[in-house]
Short mmCIF file of C-alpha atoms in Angstrom, two decimals:
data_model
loop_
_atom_site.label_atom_id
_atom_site.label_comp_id
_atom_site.label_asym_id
_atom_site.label_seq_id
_atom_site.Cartn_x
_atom_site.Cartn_y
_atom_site.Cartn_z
CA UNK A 1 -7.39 -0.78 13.44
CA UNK A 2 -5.09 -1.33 10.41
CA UNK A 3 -4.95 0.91 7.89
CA UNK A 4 -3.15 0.31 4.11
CA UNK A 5 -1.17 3.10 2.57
CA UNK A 6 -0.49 2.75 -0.99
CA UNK A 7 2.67 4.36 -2.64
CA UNK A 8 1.07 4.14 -6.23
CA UNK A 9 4.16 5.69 -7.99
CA UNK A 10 6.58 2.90 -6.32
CA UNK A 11 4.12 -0.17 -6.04
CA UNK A 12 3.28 -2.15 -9.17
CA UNK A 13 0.81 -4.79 -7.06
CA UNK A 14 -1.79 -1.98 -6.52
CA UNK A 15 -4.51 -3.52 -7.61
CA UNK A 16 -3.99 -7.01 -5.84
CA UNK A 17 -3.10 -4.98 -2.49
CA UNK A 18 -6.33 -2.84 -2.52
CA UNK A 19 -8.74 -5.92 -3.47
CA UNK A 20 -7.07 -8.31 -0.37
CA UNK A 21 -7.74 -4.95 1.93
CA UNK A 22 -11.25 -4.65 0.80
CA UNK A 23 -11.60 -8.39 1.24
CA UNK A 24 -10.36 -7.95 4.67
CA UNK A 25 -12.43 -5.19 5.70
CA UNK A 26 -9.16 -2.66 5.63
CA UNK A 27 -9.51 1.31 5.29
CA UNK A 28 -6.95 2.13 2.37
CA UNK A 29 -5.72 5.02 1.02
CA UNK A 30 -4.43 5.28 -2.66
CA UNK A 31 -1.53 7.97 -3.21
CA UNK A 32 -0.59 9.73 -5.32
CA UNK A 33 0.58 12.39 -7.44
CA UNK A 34 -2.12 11.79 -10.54
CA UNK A 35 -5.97 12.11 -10.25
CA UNK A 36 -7.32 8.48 -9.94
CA UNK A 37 -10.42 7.18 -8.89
CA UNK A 38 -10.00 3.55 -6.66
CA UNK A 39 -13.37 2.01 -8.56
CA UNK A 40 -15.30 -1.37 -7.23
CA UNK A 41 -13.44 -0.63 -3.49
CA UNK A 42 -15.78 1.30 -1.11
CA UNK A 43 -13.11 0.80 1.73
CA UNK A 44 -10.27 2.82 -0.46
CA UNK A 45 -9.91 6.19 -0.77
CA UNK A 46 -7.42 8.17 -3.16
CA UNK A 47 -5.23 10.57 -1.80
CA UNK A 48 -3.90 13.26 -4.92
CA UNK A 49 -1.36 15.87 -3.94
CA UNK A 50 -0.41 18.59 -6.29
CA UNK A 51 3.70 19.95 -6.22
CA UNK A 52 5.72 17.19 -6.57
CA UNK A 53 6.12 13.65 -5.36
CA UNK A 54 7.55 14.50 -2.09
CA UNK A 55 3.72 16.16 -1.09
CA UNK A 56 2.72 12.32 -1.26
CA UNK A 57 5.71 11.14 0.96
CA UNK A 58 5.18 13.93 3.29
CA UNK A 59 1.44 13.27 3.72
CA UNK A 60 1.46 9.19 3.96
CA UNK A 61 4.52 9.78 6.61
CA UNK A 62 2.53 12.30 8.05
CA UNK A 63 -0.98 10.64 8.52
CA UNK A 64 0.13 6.75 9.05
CA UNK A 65 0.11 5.60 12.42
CA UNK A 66 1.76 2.53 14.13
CA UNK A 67 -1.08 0.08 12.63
CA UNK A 68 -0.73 1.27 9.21
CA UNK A 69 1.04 -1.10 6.99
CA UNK A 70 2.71 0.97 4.32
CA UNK A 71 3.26 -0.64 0.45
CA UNK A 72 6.25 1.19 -0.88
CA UNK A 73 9.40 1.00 -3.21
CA UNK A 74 10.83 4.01 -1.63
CA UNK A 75 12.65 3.68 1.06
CA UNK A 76 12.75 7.36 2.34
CA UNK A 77 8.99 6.68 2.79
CA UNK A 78 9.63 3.62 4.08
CA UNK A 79 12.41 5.13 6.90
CA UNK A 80 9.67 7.15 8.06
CA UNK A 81 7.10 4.97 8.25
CA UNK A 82 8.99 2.77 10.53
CA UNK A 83 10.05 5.74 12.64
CA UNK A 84 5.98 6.40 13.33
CA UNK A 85 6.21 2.75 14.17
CA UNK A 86 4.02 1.57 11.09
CA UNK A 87 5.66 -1.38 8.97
CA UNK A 88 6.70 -1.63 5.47
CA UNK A 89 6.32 -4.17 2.48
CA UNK A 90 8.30 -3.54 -0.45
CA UNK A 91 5.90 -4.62 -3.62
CA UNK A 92 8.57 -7.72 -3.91
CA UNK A 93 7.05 -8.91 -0.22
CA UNK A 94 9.67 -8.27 1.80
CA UNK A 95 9.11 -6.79 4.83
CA UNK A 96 11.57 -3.34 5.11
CA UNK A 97 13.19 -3.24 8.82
CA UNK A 98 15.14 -0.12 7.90
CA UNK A 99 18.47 0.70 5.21
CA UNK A 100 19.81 3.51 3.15
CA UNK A 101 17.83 5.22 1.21
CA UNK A 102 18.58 4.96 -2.16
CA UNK A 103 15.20 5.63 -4.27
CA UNK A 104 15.04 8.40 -6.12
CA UNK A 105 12.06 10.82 -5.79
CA UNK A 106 12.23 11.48 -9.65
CA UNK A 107 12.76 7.67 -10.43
CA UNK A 108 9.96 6.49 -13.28
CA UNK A 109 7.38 3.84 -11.29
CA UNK A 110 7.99 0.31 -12.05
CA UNK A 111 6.39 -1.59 -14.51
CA UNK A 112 3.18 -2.74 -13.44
CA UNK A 113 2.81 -6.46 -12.89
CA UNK A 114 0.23 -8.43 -14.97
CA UNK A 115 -2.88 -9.40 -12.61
CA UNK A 116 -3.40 -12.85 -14.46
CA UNK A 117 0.39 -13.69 -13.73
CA UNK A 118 -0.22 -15.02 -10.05
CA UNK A 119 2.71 -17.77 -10.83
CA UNK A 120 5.51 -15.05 -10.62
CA UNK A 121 7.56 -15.50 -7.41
CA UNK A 122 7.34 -12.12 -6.04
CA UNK A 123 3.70 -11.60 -6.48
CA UNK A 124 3.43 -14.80 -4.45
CA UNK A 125 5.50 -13.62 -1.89
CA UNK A 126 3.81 -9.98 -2.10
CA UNK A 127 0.49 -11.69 -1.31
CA UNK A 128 1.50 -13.58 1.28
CA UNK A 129 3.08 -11.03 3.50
CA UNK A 130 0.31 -8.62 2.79
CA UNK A 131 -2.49 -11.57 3.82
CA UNK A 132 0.38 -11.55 6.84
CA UNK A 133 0.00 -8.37 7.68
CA UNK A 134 -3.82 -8.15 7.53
CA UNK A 135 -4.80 -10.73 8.76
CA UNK A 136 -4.71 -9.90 12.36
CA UNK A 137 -6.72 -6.22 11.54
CA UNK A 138 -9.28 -8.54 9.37
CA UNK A 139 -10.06 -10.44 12.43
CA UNK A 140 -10.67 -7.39 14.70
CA UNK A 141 -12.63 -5.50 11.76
CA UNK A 142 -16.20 -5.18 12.74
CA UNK A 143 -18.94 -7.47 10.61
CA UNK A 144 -20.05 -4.57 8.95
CA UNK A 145 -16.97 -3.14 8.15
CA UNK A 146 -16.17 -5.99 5.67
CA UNK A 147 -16.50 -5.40 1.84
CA UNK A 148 -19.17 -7.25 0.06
CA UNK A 149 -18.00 -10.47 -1.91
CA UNK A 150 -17.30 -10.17 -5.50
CA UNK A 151 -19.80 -12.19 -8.20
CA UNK A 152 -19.11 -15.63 -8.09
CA UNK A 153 -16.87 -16.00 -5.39
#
């Protein structure tokens, strides 16, 4: 079954990643370096690793398998992802086949994007290749497995 890796330090769409998981019925895993607590997802679990930023690529390329779908600006992470046989979306929704790696593990994250601006071209695309990705693990995911609607949806 699928499972979603989050890169929080790279990925500015975390929040509209982990609710279409939960929606889905997806295990996820928030990472990162920073205490957090992934509130209002019961399917998401965060993942905090003291000693750098490389303990958080070193566990996520560690622990994903080849259903996990990884989100990630980084594309050491992303290199090794793919070589477990996982895939890749790059928070702009493009799907990462492989490339030089040019992030830089000390890089500051990206500015996170605004969850009311849903009009902005490469949160479109983001949530279209993530629904892309999930949708096939959604469909296989066990009635009971599925997260509980929101109010008034």
């Amino acid at each position: 079954m699928t499972t979603l890796y989050v890169d929080v330090e790279t990925c500015p769409v975390t929040d509209e990643a982990l609710r279409t998981a939960s929606q889905r019925g997806i295990q996820s895993f928030l990472c990162s370096t920073g205490v957090m607590q992934p509130v209002g997802y019961p399917l998401v679990q965060g993942v905090f690793r003291t000693g750098g930023r490389q303990n958080i690529v070193d566990w996520i390329a560690g622990t994903i398998l080849n259903d996990g779908v990884c989100l990630t600006n980084d594309t050491k992470l992303a290199d090794r992802c793919l070589q477990r046989g996982a895939k890749v979306l790059l928070p702009n929704g493009t799907l990462y086949t492989g490339g030089v790696a040019t992030a830089a593990p000390s890089a500051p994250p990206p500015p996170k994007v605004p969850a009311a601006s849903g009009t902005q071209p490469e949160q479109v695309r983001f949530m279209a290749a993530l629904n892309t990705l999930l949708l096939p693990a959604a469909a296989s995911a066990p009635p009971s497995a599925a997260a509980p609607a929101s109010p008034g949806v």
